[in-house]
Amino acid sequence: FRQKNSFKTSIFETLLLVADDNFRNNYIHNENQRKNYDLFVFDRGYLSILIYQALIIKKDYKNSYKKIMKYIQKILFFDSPFKKRDTLFIYVKTPIQICIERMKKRDKIYLSKSDIVFLLKTKLEFEKKIKRIKKRLIILDGTKDPEYNAKFLFDFIKNGKRN
């Protein structure tokens, strides 16, 4: 199947990610109703979707991306069982160069200049957003050993305190 015109998939991809996020949240919420868990840890979530996808949609729809993202955000938060006040954000702050080196080593990936620019923009957007979160935020040092950060998080959860 080939089209004469190119088809931008960013909105479609974003809606799939939003649907997946909604399903996961509602599934976990329902499991919690049955088993009464104390804690849920999500790798990424609505903040990641909003930041990554906004940058991708902005590239595809320069003039209307803000309006598109406003609707995406409404859909993303529609009927969410988890309240913002119950959310603790964990941000692993890592210099870009270290991220690139880890990707090369772990995944054997070499990023193009445009990939690096995207990574930089994403990092800047995350850091803008997390400045507004303050009370519900733990910032981990991504230059430290993952075991150190895991122990820090375990102690925080166990004791309910920051070091």
Coordinates of C-alpha atoms in Angstrom, one line a residue:
F1 CA 0.0 0.0 0.0
R2 CA 1.5 3.3 -1.1
Q3 CA 0.2 6.8 -1.0
K4 CA 1.2 9.7 -3.2
N5 CA 1.1 12.0 -0.2
S6 CA 3.0 11.5 3.0
F7 CA 0.9 10.7 6.1
K8 CA 1.9 12.3 9.4
T9 CA 1.5 9.7 12.1
S10 CA 2.4 11.8 15.2
I11 CA -1.2 12.4 16.3
F12 CA -2.1 8.8 15.7
E13 CA 0.9 7.6 17.7
T14 CA 0.2 10.1 20.5
L15 CA -3.4 8.8 20.8
L16 CA -2.2 5.2 21.0
L17 CA 0.2 6.2 23.8
V18 CA -2.6 8.0 25.6
A19 CA -4.9 5.0 25.2
D20 CA -2.2 2.7 26.6
D21 CA -1.6 5.1 29.5
N22 CA -5.3 5.2 30.3
F23 CA -5.7 1.4 30.1
R24 CA -2.7 0.8 32.3
N25 CA -3.9 3.3 34.9
N26 CA -7.4 1.9 35.0
Y27 CA -6.1 -1.7 35.0
I28 CA -3.8 -1.0 37.9
H29 CA -6.5 1.0 39.8
N30 CA -8.8 -2.0 39.5
E31 CA -6.1 -4.4 40.7
N32 CA -5.6 -2.1 43.7
Q33 CA -9.3 -2.3 44.5
R34 CA -8.9 -6.1 44.7
K35 CA -5.5 -6.3 46.4
N36 CA -5.0 -2.9 48.2
Y37 CA -1.4 -2.2 47.2
D38 CA 0.4 0.7 48.9
L39 CA 2.6 1.9 46.1
F40 CA 2.7 2.0 42.3
V41 CA 5.8 2.8 40.3
F42 CA 5.4 3.8 36.6
D43 CA 8.3 4.1 34.2
R44 CA 7.3 7.3 32.4
G45 CA 3.7 8.4 32.3
Y46 CA 1.6 11.3 31.3
L47 CA 4.5 13.8 31.7
S48 CA 6.6 11.9 29.3
I49 CA 3.8 11.6 26.8
L50 CA 3.1 15.3 26.9
I51 CA 6.7 16.3 26.5
Y52 CA 8.0 13.8 23.9
Q53 CA 4.8 14.0 21.8
A54 CA 4.5 17.7 22.0
L55 CA 7.9 18.1 20.4
I56 CA 7.1 15.6 17.7
I57 CA 3.6 17.1 17.0
K58 CA 5.2 20.6 16.9
K59 CA 7.5 19.4 14.1
D60 CA 4.5 18.1 12.1
Y61 CA 1.9 20.8 12.9
K62 CA 3.8 24.0 13.6
N63 CA 0.8 26.3 13.5
S64 CA -1.7 24.2 15.5
Y65 CA 0.4 22.0 17.8
K66 CA -0.7 24.0 21.0
K67 CA -4.3 23.4 20.3
I68 CA -3.7 19.8 19.5
M69 CA -1.8 19.3 22.7
K70 CA -4.5 21.0 24.7
Y71 CA -7.0 18.3 23.5
I72 CA -4.4 15.5 23.9
Q73 CA -4.0 16.6 27.6
K74 CA -7.7 16.6 28.1
I75 CA -7.9 13.0 26.8
L76 CA -4.9 12.0 28.8
F77 CA -6.4 13.1 32.1
F78 CA -10.0 11.9 31.2
D79 CA -11.2 9.5 33.9
S80 CA -7.8 9.0 35.4
P81 CA -8.0 7.0 38.6
F82 CA -4.8 8.5 40.0
K83 CA -5.0 11.9 41.5
K84 CA -2.1 14.4 40.9
R85 CA -1.8 14.9 44.7
D86 CA -1.0 11.1 45.0
T87 CA 1.8 11.3 42.5
L88 CA 5.5 11.6 43.4
F89 CA 7.7 12.3 40.5
I90 CA 11.2 11.0 40.2
Y91 CA 13.5 12.7 37.7
V92 CA 17.0 11.3 37.0
K93 CA 19.0 14.3 36.0
T94 CA 21.8 13.2 33.7
P95 CA 24.1 15.3 31.5
I96 CA 23.3 14.7 27.8
Q97 CA 26.8 13.5 27.0
I98 CA 26.5 10.7 29.6
C99 CA 23.0 9.7 28.2
I100 CA 24.6 9.5 24.7
E101 CA 27.5 7.4 25.9
R102 CA 25.2 5.0 27.8
M103 CA 23.0 4.6 24.8
K104 CA 26.0 3.8 22.6
K105 CA 27.3 1.2 25.2
R106 CA 23.9 -0.3 26.1
D107 CA 22.1 -0.3 22.7
K108 CA 24.9 0.1 20.3
I109 CA 23.2 3.2 19.0
Y110 CA 24.9 6.2 17.5
L111 CA 22.7 9.3 17.4
S112 CA 22.5 11.7 14.5
K113 CA 22.8 15.5 15.1
S114 CA 19.0 15.8 14.8
D115 CA 18.6 13.0 17.4
I116 CA 20.9 14.9 19.8
V117 CA 19.0 18.1 19.3
F118 CA 15.7 16.3 20.0
L119 CA 17.2 14.8 23.2
L120 CA 18.4 18.3 24.3
K121 CA 15.0 19.8 23.7
T122 CA 13.3 17.0 25.5
K123 CA 15.6 17.4 28.5
L124 CA 15.0 21.2 28.6
E125 CA 11.2 20.6 28.5
F126 CA 11.4 18.1 31.3
E127 CA 13.4 20.5 33.4
K128 CA 11.0 23.3 32.8
K129 CA 8.0 21.2 33.8
I130 CA 9.6 19.7 36.9
K131 CA 10.4 23.2 38.3
R132 CA 6.6 23.6 38.8
I133 CA 6.3 20.3 40.7
K134 CA 8.6 21.0 43.7
K135 CA 6.8 19.3 46.6
R136 CA 6.1 16.1 44.8
L137 CA 9.6 15.7 43.2
I138 CA 12.7 13.7 43.9
I139 CA 15.7 14.5 41.7
L140 CA 18.2 11.8 41.4
D141 CA 21.8 12.3 40.2
G142 CA 22.1 10.3 37.0
T143 CA 25.9 10.4 37.2
K144 CA 25.8 8.2 40.3
D145 CA 25.6 4.4 40.2
P146 CA 22.1 3.1 39.7
E147 CA 22.4 1.0 42.9
Y148 CA 23.0 4.2 44.9
N149 CA 19.8 5.8 43.4
A150 CA 17.8 2.6 44.0
K151 CA 18.9 2.5 47.6
F152 CA 18.0 6.2 48.0
L153 CA 14.5 5.5 46.6
F154 CA 14.0 2.4 48.7
D155 CA 15.0 4.4 51.9
F156 CA 12.8 7.3 50.9
I157 CA 9.8 5.0 50.4
K158 CA 10.5 3.0 53.5
N159 CA 11.1 6.1 55.7
G160 CA 9.0 8.7 53.9
K161 CA 11.9 11.1 54.1
R162 CA 14.5 12.7 51.9
N163 CA 18.2 12.5 52.8

